[in-house]
XYZ file of C-alpha atoms in Angstrom:
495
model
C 11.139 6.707 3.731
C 11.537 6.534 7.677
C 7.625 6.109 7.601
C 7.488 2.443 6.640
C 8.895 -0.200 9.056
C 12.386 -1.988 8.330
C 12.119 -5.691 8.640
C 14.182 -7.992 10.687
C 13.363 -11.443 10.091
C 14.351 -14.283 12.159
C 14.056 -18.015 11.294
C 12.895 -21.118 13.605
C 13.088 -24.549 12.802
C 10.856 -27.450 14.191
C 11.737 -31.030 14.698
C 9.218 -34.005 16.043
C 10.542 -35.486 18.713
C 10.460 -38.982 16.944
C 12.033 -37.811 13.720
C 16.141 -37.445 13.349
C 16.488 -33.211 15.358
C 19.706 -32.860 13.148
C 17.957 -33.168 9.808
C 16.244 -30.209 10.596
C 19.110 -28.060 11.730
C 21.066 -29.220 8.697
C 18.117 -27.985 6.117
C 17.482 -24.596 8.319
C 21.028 -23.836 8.232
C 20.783 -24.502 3.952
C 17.939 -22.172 3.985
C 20.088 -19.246 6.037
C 22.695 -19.757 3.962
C 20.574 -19.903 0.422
C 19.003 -16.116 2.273
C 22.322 -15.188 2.446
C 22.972 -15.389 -1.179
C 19.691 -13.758 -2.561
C 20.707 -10.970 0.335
C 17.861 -11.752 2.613
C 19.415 -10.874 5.814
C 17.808 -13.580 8.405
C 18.337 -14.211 12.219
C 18.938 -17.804 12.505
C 17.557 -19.396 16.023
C 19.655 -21.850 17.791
C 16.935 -23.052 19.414
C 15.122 -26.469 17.534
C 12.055 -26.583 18.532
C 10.337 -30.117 20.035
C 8.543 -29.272 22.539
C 6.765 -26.052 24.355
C 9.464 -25.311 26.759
C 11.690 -25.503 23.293
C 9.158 -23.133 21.801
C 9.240 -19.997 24.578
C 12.795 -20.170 24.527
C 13.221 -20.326 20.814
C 10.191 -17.468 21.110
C 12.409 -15.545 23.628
C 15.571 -15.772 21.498
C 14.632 -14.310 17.930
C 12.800 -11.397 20.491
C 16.167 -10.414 22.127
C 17.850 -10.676 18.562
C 14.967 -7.729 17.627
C 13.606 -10.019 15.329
C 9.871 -8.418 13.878
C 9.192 -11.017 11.557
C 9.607 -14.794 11.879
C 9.525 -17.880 9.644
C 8.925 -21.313 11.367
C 10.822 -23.964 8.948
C 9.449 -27.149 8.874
C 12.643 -29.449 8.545
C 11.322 -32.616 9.361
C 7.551 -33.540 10.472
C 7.220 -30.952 12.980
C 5.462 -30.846 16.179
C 2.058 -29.575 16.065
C 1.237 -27.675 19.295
C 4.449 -26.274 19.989
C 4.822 -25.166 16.519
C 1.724 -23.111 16.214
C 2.026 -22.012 19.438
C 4.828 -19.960 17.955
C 2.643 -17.846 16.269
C 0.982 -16.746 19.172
C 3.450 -16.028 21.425
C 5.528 -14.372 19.072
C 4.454 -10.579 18.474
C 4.403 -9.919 14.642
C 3.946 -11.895 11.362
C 4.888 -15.426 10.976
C 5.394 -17.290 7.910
C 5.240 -20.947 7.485
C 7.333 -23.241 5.128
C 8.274 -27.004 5.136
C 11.281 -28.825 3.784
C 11.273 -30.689 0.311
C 12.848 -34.218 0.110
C 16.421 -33.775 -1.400
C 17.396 -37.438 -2.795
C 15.894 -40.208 -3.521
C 19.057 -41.739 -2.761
C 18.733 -40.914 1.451
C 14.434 -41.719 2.174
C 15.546 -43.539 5.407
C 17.101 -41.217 8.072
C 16.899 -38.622 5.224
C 13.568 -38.644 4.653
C 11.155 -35.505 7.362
C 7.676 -35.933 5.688
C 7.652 -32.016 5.837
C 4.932 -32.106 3.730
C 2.515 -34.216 5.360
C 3.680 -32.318 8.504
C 2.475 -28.811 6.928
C -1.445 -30.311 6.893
C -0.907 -30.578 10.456
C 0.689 -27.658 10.979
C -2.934 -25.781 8.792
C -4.778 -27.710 10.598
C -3.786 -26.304 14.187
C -3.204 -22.560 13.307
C -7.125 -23.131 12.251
C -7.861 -24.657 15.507
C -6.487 -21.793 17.305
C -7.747 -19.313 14.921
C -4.309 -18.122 14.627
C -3.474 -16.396 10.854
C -0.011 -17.008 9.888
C 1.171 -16.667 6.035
C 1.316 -19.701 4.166
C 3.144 -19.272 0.699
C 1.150 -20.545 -2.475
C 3.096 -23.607 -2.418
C 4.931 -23.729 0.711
C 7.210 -26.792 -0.065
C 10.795 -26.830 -1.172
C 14.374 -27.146 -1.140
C 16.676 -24.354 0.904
C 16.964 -22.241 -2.757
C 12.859 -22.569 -2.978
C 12.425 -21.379 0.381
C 15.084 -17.798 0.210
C 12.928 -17.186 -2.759
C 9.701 -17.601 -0.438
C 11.336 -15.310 1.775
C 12.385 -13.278 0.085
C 8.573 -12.576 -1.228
C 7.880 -12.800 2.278
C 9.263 -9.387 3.440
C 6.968 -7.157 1.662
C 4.319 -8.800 3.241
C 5.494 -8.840 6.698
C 6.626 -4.857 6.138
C 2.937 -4.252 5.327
C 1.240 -6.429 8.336
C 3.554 -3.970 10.677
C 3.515 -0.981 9.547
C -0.437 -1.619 9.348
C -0.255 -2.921 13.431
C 1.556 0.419 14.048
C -0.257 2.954 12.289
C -2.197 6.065 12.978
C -4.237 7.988 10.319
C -5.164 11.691 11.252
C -7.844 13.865 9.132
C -8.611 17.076 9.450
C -12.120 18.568 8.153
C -15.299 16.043 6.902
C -14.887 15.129 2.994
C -16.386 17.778 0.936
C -20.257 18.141 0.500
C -21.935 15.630 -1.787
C -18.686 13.844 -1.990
C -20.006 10.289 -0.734
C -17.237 8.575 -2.330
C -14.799 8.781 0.570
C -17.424 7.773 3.056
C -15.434 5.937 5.271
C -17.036 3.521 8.289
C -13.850 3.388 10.630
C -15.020 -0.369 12.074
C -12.567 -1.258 9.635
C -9.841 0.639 10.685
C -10.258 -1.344 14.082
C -10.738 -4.597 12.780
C -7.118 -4.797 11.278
C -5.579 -2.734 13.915
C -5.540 1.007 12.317
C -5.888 4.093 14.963
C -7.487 7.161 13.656
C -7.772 10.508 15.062
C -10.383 13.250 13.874
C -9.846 16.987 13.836
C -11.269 19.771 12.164
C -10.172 22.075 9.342
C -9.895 24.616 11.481
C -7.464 22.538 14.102
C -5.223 22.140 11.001
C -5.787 26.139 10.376
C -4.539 27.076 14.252
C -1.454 25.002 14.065
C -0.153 26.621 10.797
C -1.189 29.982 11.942
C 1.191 28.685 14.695
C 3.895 27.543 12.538
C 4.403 31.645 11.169
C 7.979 32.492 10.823
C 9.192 29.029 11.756
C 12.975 28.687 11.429
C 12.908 25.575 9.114
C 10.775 27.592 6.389
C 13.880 28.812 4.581
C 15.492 25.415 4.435
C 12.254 23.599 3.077
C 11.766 26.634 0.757
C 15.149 25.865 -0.883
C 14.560 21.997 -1.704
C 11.333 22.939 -3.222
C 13.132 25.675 -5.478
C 15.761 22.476 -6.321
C 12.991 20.168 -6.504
C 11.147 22.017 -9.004
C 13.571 24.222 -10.806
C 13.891 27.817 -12.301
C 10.281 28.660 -13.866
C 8.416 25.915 -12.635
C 7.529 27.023 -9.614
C 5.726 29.845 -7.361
C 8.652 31.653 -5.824
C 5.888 34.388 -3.800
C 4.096 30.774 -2.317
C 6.995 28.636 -1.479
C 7.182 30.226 1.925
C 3.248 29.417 2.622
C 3.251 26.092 1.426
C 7.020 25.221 3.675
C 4.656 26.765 6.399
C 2.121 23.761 5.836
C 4.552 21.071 5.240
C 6.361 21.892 8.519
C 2.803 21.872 9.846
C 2.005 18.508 9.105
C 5.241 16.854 10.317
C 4.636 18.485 13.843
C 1.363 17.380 14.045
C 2.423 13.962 12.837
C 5.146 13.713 15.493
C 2.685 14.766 18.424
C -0.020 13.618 17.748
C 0.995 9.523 16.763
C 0.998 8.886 20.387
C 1.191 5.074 20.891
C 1.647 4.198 17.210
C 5.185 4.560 15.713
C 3.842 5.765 12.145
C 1.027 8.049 10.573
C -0.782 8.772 7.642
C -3.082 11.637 6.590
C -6.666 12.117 4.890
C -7.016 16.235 4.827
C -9.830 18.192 3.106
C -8.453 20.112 0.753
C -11.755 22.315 -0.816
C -13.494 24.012 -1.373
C -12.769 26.421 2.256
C -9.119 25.309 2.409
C -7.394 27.486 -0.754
C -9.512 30.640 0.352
C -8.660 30.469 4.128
C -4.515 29.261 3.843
C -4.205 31.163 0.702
C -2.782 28.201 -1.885
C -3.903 24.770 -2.809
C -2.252 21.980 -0.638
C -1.567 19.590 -3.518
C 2.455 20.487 -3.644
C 3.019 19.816 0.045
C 1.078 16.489 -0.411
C 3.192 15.018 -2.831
C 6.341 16.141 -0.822
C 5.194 13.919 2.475
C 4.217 11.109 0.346
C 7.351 10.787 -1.396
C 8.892 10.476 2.417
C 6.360 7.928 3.265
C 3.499 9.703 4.635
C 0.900 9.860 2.607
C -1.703 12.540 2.719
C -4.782 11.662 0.303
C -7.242 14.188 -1.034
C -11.035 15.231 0.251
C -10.477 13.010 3.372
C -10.583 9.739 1.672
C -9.389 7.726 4.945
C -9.435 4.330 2.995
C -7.222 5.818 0.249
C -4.609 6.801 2.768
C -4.466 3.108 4.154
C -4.081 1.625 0.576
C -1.714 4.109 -0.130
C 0.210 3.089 2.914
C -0.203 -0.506 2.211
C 1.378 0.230 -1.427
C 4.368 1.915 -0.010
C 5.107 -0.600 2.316
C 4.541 -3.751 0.000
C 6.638 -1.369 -2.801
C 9.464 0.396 -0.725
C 8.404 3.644 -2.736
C 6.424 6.278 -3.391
C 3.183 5.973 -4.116
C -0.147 8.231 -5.364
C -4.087 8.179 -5.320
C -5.900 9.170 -8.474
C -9.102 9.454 -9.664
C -10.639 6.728 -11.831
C -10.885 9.466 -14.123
C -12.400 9.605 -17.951
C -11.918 7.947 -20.812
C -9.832 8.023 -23.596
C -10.920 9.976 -26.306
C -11.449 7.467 -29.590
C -9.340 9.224 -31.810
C -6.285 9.977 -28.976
C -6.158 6.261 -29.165
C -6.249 5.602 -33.123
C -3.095 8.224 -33.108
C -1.554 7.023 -29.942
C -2.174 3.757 -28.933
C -4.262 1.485 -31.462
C -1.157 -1.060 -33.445
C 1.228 0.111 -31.193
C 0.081 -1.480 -27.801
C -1.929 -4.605 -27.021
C -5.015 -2.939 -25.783
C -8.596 -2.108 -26.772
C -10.287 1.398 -26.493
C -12.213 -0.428 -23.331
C -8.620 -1.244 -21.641
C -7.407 2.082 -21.742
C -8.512 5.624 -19.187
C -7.200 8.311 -17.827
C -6.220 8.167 -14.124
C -5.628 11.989 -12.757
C -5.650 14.104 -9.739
C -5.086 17.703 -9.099
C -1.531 17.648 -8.151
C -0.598 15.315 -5.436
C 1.810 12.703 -6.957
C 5.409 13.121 -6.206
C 7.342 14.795 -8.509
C 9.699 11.763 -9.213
C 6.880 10.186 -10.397
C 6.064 12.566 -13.522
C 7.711 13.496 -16.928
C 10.226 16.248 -16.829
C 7.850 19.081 -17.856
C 6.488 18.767 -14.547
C 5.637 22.198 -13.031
C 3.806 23.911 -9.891
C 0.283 25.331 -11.096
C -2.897 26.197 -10.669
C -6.343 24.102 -10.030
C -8.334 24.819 -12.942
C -11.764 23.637 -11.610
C -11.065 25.132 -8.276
C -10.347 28.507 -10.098
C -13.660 28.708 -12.483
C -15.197 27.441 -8.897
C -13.735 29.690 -6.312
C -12.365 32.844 -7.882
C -13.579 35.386 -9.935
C -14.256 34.820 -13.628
C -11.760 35.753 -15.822
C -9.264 36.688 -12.926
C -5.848 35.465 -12.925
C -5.497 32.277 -10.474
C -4.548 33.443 -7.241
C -5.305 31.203 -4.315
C -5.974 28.336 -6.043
C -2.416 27.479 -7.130
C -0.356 24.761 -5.551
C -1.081 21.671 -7.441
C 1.611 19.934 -8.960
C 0.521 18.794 -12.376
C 2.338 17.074 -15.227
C 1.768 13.584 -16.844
C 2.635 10.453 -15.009
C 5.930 9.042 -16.232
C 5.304 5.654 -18.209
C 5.645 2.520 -15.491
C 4.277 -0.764 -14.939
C 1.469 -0.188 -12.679
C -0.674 -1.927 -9.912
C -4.015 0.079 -9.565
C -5.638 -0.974 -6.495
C -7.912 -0.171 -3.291
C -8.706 -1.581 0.301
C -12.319 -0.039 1.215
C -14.828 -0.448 3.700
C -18.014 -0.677 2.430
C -21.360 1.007 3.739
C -22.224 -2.444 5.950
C -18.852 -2.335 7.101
C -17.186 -5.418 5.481
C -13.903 -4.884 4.267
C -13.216 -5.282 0.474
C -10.619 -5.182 -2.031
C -9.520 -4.835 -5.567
C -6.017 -5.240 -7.057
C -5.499 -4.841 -11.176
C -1.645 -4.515 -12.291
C -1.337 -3.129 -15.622
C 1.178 0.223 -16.859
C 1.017 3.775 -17.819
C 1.625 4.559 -21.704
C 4.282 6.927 -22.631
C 1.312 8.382 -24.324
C 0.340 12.536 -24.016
C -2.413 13.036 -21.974
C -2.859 16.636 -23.668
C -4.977 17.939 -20.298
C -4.331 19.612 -16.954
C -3.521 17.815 -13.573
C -1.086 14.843 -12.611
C -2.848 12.745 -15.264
C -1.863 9.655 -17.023
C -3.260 7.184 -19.602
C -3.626 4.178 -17.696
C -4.265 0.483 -19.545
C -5.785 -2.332 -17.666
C -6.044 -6.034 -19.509
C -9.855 -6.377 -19.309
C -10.295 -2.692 -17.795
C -14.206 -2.693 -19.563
C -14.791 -5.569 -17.678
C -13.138 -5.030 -14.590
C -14.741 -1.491 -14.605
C -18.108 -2.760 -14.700
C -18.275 -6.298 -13.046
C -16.024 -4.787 -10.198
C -15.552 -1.350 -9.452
C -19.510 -0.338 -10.967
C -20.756 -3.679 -9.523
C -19.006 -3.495 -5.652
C -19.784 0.453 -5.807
C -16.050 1.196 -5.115
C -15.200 4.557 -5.320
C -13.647 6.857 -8.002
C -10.371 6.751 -6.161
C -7.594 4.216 -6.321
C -4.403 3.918 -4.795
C -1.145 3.446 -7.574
C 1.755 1.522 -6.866
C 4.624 1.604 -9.814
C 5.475 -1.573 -10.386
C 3.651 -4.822 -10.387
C 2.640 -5.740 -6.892
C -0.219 -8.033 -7.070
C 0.961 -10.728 -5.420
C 2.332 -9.312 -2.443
C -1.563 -7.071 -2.247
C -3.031 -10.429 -2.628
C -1.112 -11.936 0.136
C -1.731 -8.844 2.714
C -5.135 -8.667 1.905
C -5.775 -12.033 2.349
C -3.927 -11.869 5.685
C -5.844 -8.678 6.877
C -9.127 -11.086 6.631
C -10.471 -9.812 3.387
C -12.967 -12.314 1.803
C -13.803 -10.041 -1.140
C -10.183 -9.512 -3.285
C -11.542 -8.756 -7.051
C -9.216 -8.684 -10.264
C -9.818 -7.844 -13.564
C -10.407 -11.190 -14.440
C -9.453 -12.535 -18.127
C -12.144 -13.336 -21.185
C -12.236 -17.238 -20.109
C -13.156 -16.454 -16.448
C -16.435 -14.883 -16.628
C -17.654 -12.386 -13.671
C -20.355 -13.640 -11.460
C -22.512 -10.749 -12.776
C -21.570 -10.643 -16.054
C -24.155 -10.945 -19.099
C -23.430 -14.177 -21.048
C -25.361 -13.337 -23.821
C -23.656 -9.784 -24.237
């Protein structure tokens, strides 16, 4: 996944000028060492920091080290300008974490009052309107703080590969498809670059691409990929043609930005006029890292990026799709997981999620809707194969979104839960999804906020690294399914 960015943290500790400097150095070099141990590789600055001519050159230092990610250790009080001033002179995300006491035993020339320094260490990022990550409780001894790191790096993977990316679309979403309206203010407000081309821009390039020399090559990993039978051998050579498509245009066309990722219309014009369905070739780039969401849902392609980077995998986009039939769940699920009819659905899409991410019986097919839609009735499927269907391989979950909404504010929703090892019995890459709360959640959230019917998927629970970016990217809204005991703001108490 050369898409995402590879972090290269750096550490800088503080020291008031009035408090003991060595104390400081001592506990920053117990923290480097405690990284060290959990694996956390970390740049540790020589540089203590008391002053502002201590700050540019400690500032200076972890930048020639080709440090992209700092953390400023509080090891004693800490000196309040310089300090913050870190944050803004150094060009990425900074975390910020403070010393516990270690003995009672040593609370003379042992003793940093970290923690009172940390208030005025909040208190001056604010004045300077600086945003720096804080953990939840940002106190603790060297082994507390690797740990705080160590969550630390998901979070600063996501804040730059976000500062760094470009998303390209080609073609508007589909008609009467309102759901991936997208307002791109958002986009600018937390530093995304989008460019905006037409189907038929996408359609000259592959035309282009005819006869490429790298079709052969790509046409034998998808034969591997797939396997004997479970494939379109006739196609393979059209759909290599798109995929090498896409990673040209990605290369020449990111300009300034280091990495991309891709909202494409995919119907109703696009089978007809390239002669398969694009779903396939989708799930290939997103299992590199570049994702490439359906019916030009821009915001879906950001969380999807988000997920990979806060993950360090694949990821997919489904539909928030139907329900789960009453007696598929007295068979399936009822007594043998803890959920209600309300927590379970069925999350699908036509064929875009990576193939490592569905059950063996996964195979290269055709889009059923697109075919009663588009071709003749009772024909054989011709154009409209391509998807990659199967059902989603059972996996803890974390089903979530970043959107912009139709006034422009940015918004967010983040529910972890798993896929059942349940058959789906239908067509697509389709799973049955349960959510703790998902009747509640569904209503009092994604009903309530008018999200829409797409969701990015993460495998694996990833809430509270989401949390923490989306907090960091200036989202006020951040919904949950929230438990029984914690009523929604909306919700009926008399219900």
């Amino acid at each position: 996944m050369t898409n995402i960015p590879t972090v290269k943290l750096g550490i800088i500790a503080v020291s008031r000028d009035c408090f003991i400097i060595s104390l400081s150095e001592r506990r920053r070099a117990a923290v480097v060492a405690a990284c060290q141990a959990k694996g956390v590789d970390i740049y540790e600055c020589k540089t203590t920091v008391e002053n502002e001519k201590d700050m540019l050159k400690a500032v200076d230092e972890v930048k020639a080290a080709g440090c992209n990610a700092l953390v400023v250790f509080l090891g004693n009080f800490g000196p309040e300008t310089p300090e913050t001033l870190i944050a803004q002179k150094f060009d990425g995300p900074v975390m910020y974490a403070a010393a516990a006491e270690e003995t009672g035993k040593d609370l003379i020339d042992g003793r940093g009052d970290a923690y009172c320094g940390m208030l005025n260490c909040s208190y001056n990022l604010g004045m300077r309107h600086l945003k720096a990550y804080i953990p939840e409780y940002p106190v603790g001894t060297a082994e507390d703080i690797a740990a705080m790191i160590q969550d630390y790096v998901p979070i600063a993977r996501a804040l730059i590969g976000l500062s760094k990316l470009k998303i390209i679309t080609f073609g508007p979403r589909p008609q009467d498809f309102f759901a991936c309206n997208a307002p791109i203010k958002g986009l600018y407000e937390i530093g995304v670059e989008i460019e905006e081309n037409s189907e038929l821009d996408l359609l000259v390039a592959y035309k282009a691409h005819k006869d490429d020399p790298r079709i052969p090559e790509i046409c034998a990993d998808m034969a591997k990929e797939m396997g004997e039978g479970r494939y379109y051998p006739e196609m393979n050579e059209r759909m290599a043609q798109l995929e090498v498509t896409l990673l040209d245009w990605a290369e020449q066309h990111k300009g300034a930005r280091e990495y991309v990722a891709f909202a494409d219309k995919c119907w109703p014009a696009f089978p007809e006029a390239f002669g398969f369905e694009p779903c396939y070739v989708n799930s290939r780039l997103v299992s590199r890292g570049i994702p490439v969401s359906c019916e030009v849902d821009i915001y879906g392609a950001l969380s999807e990026y988000i997920g990979m980077c806060v993950s360090g995998d694949t990821v997919t986009l489904l539909d928030i799709n139907n329900s789960v039939p009453a007696d598929l769940y007295h068979e399936d699920i009822e007594g043998k997981f803890p959920y209600q009819l309300t927590d379970t659905f069925m999350g699908f899409h036509c064929g875009n999620t990576p193939s490592c991410k569905l059950c063996a019986d996964r195979a290269v097919k055709y889009q059923l809707i697109q075919h009663r839609l588009l071709e003749p009735k009772g024909s054989d499927p011709d154009f409209t194969r391509g998807t990659l269907e199967g059902d989603i391989a059972p996996s803890q979950i974390t089903f979530y979104r970043l959107q912009c909404d139709s006034e422009g504010k940015l918004r967010s929703y983040i529910a972890q839960g798993e896929v059942l090892p349940v058959k789906t019995r239908s067509f697509g890459g389709i799973g049955v999804f349960a959510i703790p709360e998902m009747g509640r959640f569904y209503r009092h959230v994604l009903v309530q906020k008018r999200y829409p019917h797409h969701g990015a998927v993460a495998f694996g629970h990833y809430g509270k690294a989401l949390f923490e970016v989306m907090k960091l990217l200036g989202v006020e809204d951040i919904a949950y399914n929230q438990p029984k005991s914690l009523p929604y703001p909306t919700e009926n108490p008399f219900v």
